[in-house]
Amino acid sequence: MSKELSRRTFVQGSALAGLGAATLGGATLFGCSSELAETGADGKAEPAPVEEKIVWNHCAINCPGRCALKLHVVDDEIVRVETYAADSDDMDDIQPRACLRGRAYRAWVNHPDRINYPMKRAEGSKRGEGKYEQITWDEAIEIIARNYQEVIDNYGPEAVYMNYCTGNYGVTARPWFRLLNSLGNGYLAFYGNYSLAQLMWITPYIFGASVGAGSSLSAARDSDLVLMFGTSPVETRQGGAVSHHDYVAMREMTKGKIYVIDPRFNDSLAGRSDEWLPINPGTDAALVAAIAHELIANNQVDKEFLDTYCVGFDEATLPASAQGQHKSYQDYIMGTGYDKVEKTPEWAAPITGIAADKIRALAGEIAAAEALFVDQGWGPQRRSNGEMTGWSICMLPILTGNIGLPGTSNGLREGSYSVNLTSMPDGENPVKAKISVFSMVDAIDRGHEMTEKADGVTGVDQLPCDIKFVINYAGNCITNQNSDINWVHDVMSDESKCQFVLGSDILMTDSLKYSDVILPDLFRLEQPSMIGTGGDGGYMLAGSEPYAPKFERKSAYDAAALIAAALGKEEAFTEGKTQEDWLRECYETSREKDPELPTYEEAMEMGVYTRKNPAGAVIAMAEFRADPVANPLDTPSGKIEIYSEALADYIAAHEFADDDFVAPIPVYAPEWYGAETVTDEFPLQLSGFHYRGRLHSSWGGVEILKELNPQEAWINPADAAERGIEQGDTVRVENQFGAMELLAKVTPRVIPGTVACAQGAWHDADMNGDRVDKGGCINTLTTHRPSPFAKGNPQHTNICQVTKA
Amino acid sequence: MAQLAFYFDGTRCTGCKTCVFACKDKNNLDTGLAYRRVWEYTGGTTEKGADGTCTTSCFSYYTSVSCNHCDKPICMANCPQGAISKDDETGLMAVDAESCIGCGTCVNACPYGAPKVDPETVKAVRCDGCADLVAAGELPACVMACPARALKFGDAGAMAALGERGAVAPLPDPAETEPNYFMTPTADARAAGSDEGFIGNPLEVA
């Protein structure tokens, strides 16, 4: 903190002293070292002007924004962070403007708790206590290599695991899989992710593996009815050339009526209250079922589309194995299916919290729409019933035939038009076994018991061993971003389980405290880097390092190369190349595929390369719609599957819990901890959302962002009054898994009965004491039980009680 | 005298505060100081009936405001030291740190709360319209930062052609200082002085 203060004091002092001294160009011309600060603060010495250089680089956290950073650098210090912007009234001019987080990079890069040296766990301290002592790189590499070899020798490569991480993206940003393959043994891989595991798993059953997203938001400009399920595009992708901007542009240009169906009046609704349709969390599928009921009852489904492009809507298109058993979607909706419950609006009203007449009115608007655009965020699927919910939402465009045409989407999240770059190759992994990304701690705890039938292991029937060696790089998914932190702590701190954890990061995150050795990493913006991405329009960002690595920090690539060398595989890993050599080589491969790209040198000079979508907008599944015979989907039938025979077979061959509602059609599945299963002890639902001041837990330790993005529990005035809670009170949110304390935001912007809490706050609990998390990290209260199919993270499926702390 | 002004498109603003942080970066402002603020104004109710279904009249919108470089700068009129000036050529306000005694009169006088007293230097500080950038032909940091492109800056006449002087809650009646802040309100916006809502994010605008 003192460092930050002295820097500000100095720079402000010189700005004031130098006012009018235009030739010096103001405050940003001056460096920020503590020596200069003293000189400046006393106001006597005249600081000599020093040369400022501009260096392009890019944001690299888990947001497809990856926005442009135009760094002003003086004396090896970043003195200002600009972005890529032009003074243009054209909303379609592609400008990847960095968001508030991008503009706070200086406070993060210069954080007083930045990791500067290799460290090992302090003698006598337990894993998880976070006590470390500085060591040399040589010693660090020796410990890592020795533990790796021991684990390989004693347990085999299935005991080696690289954990999911989202803190560092770029074409050369992920050297660790390549390292593990270069060492010749491979590793236990994962499938899925924490963003959309459930939807990723179910989508191939619906639309086939080649369909992963919906139409671009720009397509909704031609829609006359836009339904946004559980999504806030302006919050989740905040940059100036991704969903934030694209949504603002779309809603300004579309003629369509927009509804945002969300438990929270989220920021995509700001100023547009007539668009909010509040819903109980986890009940979107019930709303869809009731709308489907109305469409069917009123003969408003697109029967021709359902017969031509889909299977399983009614008996006529069911596969032979399902015929004559009332297994169609229509049977389920109309009360002749497996549960014999008619899905009327009256049935859905108490479940969803949406009155029956409103459901009928919405169904009427859907039926009347000429071009319906349905978009779902990844919140509705990040739940215990996420596979079924994600599939259900897609039913609205399917039932009405609003797929593959202008102004429509397929019900998945908005797609994008991107510039695609080739990444450094990972090499071949000889290990066939994979686990769900959410199962890492389980696989440390009881990996040898985990099976294909019960736990979603793939490639083998059962894991041969537990995980014993973990690499946790630029990721906070051991505790903070994983579920049930108190349970994870117990597993991870038991040193008889996992033998060794290698951590590498830029700050001491909660997850990093479970490392045995820590390597000091560089930010992406401190290395040469490139990345391609897009929203309505595509773009590529390229840049170089503003200064040489400071202290003993090294790039992940260089660190991995040292480990490879210690294990005799340096040549296999590097092939004699530096990171920049790889960057150049990967880029040349990209240019072979996409000859319009500028040269490497040009790209580095430009920093930002943009490209408009020549088609105007991405229309999901347009080719299939145009000719379903010539362009079949990647499903067994080649059509959209409303009844999935493959899923029926999967269900028959796998084990599920009694309260897992699984079906080969998209049904409403009541949740384990949901709207219909709150208890007297925990009478409220608790749902997370993405926060503007963090990207998951990235930036979570940056004070200037924390100050203006306070960690709050959104609670409806009715729920607050019942508990004597007022705006700004510190409250305790508690359930069967743990307790956290944070501030109350008492607001009509959240539906009664639900508490909403931004995910990603830094966990801050005395794990040897009461374990009450003072940081307000929602994963203190989330379950580590995986969703039934994807074995994904159901992190919004929680119930709780709230009291004044 | 020429006058520069901000234009704010309330229909585009999503409340992200990128403008605030671009400003903080440009002006090297640590915790405790921000020259620009984004106000959340929220009202109405969201309730559930006995049947468990929900009705809502909730409204909520954001307004991004800094110093408005007013035509009637009440801060300047009240400064006991005469430390506040309005530039003849741009109309931008500035504080002379030499004369300022950090008494906070300007802070209390300004109905927008734009000036602040820096707790470290005990001098009044505020948005100066990025006068250095403007002199170099650029636009203020906040304007060029907005991912939703809700901010503009330029000659007051041109900005006035885009919208009315800001007169939505929780802002004060513009007649008081005649702010060079023109805007397009959202559909949810309530008039200045409204008591229909409340400041929804008190910790973010302190």
Short mmCIF file of C-alpha atoms in Angstrom, two decimals, chain B residues 98-187:
data_model
loop_
_atom_site.label_atom_id
_atom_site.label_comp_id
_atom_site.label_asym_id
_atom_site.label_seq_id
_atom_site.Cartn_x
_atom_site.Cartn_y
_atom_site.Cartn_z
CA GLU B 98 -0.88 27.14 -4.45
CA SER B 99 -3.83 29.20 -3.25
CA CYS B 100 -6.14 26.36 -2.21
CA ILE B 101 -6.26 25.81 1.53
CA GLY B 102 -8.30 22.62 1.36
CA CYS B 103 -11.18 24.10 3.34
CA GLY B 104 -13.78 22.10 1.42
CA THR B 105 -16.10 25.02 0.69
CA CYS B 106 -16.25 24.04 -2.97
CA VAL B 107 -17.06 20.46 -2.03
CA ASN B 108 -20.05 21.61 -0.03
CA ALA B 109 -21.11 24.22 -2.55
CA CYS B 110 -21.24 21.98 -5.60
CA PRO B 111 -24.62 20.25 -5.88
CA TYR B 112 -22.93 17.53 -7.96
CA GLY B 113 -20.24 16.85 -5.34
CA ALA B 114 -17.64 17.18 -8.08
CA PRO B 115 -14.72 18.75 -6.22
CA LYS B 116 -13.05 16.65 -3.54
CA VAL B 117 -10.37 17.41 -1.01
CA ASP B 118 -7.43 15.08 -1.47
CA PRO B 119 -6.88 13.69 2.02
CA GLU B 120 -3.13 13.47 1.45
CA THR B 121 -2.34 16.86 -0.02
CA VAL B 122 -5.34 18.59 1.63
CA LYS B 123 -5.97 20.42 -1.62
CA ALA B 124 -9.16 20.51 -3.63
CA VAL B 125 -9.01 18.33 -6.72
CA ARG B 126 -11.48 17.71 -9.51
CA CYS B 127 -12.07 16.82 -13.13
CA ASP B 128 -10.29 19.37 -15.29
CA GLY B 129 -11.81 17.99 -18.50
CA CYS B 130 -8.42 16.40 -19.22
CA ALA B 131 -7.26 19.87 -20.19
CA ASP B 132 -3.84 18.56 -21.20
CA LEU B 133 -5.33 16.00 -23.59
CA VAL B 134 -7.81 18.52 -24.95
CA ALA B 135 -4.97 20.99 -25.56
CA ALA B 136 -3.22 18.26 -27.51
CA GLY B 137 -6.31 17.71 -29.66
CA GLU B 138 -7.51 14.59 -27.86
CA LEU B 139 -10.69 13.89 -25.92
CA PRO B 140 -10.99 13.31 -22.17
CA ALA B 141 -10.00 9.85 -20.94
CA CYS B 142 -13.53 8.97 -19.76
CA VAL B 143 -15.09 9.81 -23.12
CA MET B 144 -12.69 7.61 -25.06
CA ALA B 145 -13.07 4.79 -22.54
CA CYS B 146 -16.78 4.04 -22.61
CA PRO B 147 -17.32 0.56 -24.07
CA ALA B 148 -20.97 1.46 -24.72
CA ARG B 149 -20.01 4.82 -26.25
CA ALA B 150 -22.32 6.77 -23.98
CA LEU B 151 -20.08 9.81 -23.53
CA LYS B 152 -19.16 12.63 -25.86
CA PHE B 153 -17.27 15.85 -25.36
CA GLY B 154 -17.06 19.00 -27.42
CA ASP B 155 -18.34 22.49 -27.97
CA ALA B 156 -21.31 23.17 -25.70
CA GLY B 157 -23.47 24.16 -28.64
CA ALA B 158 -22.83 20.87 -30.38
CA MET B 159 -23.45 18.88 -27.22
CA ALA B 160 -26.65 20.82 -26.51
CA ALA B 161 -27.88 19.78 -29.93
CA LEU B 162 -27.71 16.15 -28.77
CA GLY B 163 -29.74 16.45 -25.58
CA GLU B 164 -31.13 18.57 -22.78
CA ARG B 165 -29.16 19.85 -19.82
CA GLY B 166 -29.03 16.99 -17.33
CA ALA B 167 -32.18 17.16 -15.21
CA VAL B 168 -32.79 13.62 -14.01
CA ALA B 169 -32.73 12.28 -10.46
CA PRO B 170 -30.50 12.10 -8.51
CA LEU B 171 -28.98 15.17 -10.16
CA PRO B 172 -30.02 18.62 -8.91
CA ASP B 173 -32.09 21.10 -10.89
CA PRO B 174 -29.74 22.37 -13.60
CA ALA B 175 -30.96 25.93 -13.10
CA GLU B 176 -28.75 26.11 -10.04
CA THR B 177 -25.39 26.02 -11.83
CA GLU B 178 -26.23 25.61 -15.53
CA PRO B 179 -24.02 22.57 -16.00
CA ASN B 180 -22.32 21.93 -19.32
CA TYR B 181 -23.72 18.45 -19.15
CA PHE B 182 -26.24 17.51 -21.79
CA MET B 183 -27.95 14.16 -21.90
CA THR B 184 -30.51 11.79 -23.32
CA PRO B 185 -32.43 10.20 -20.44
CA THR B 186 -33.54 6.58 -20.36
CA ALA B 187 -37.17 5.57 -20.42
#
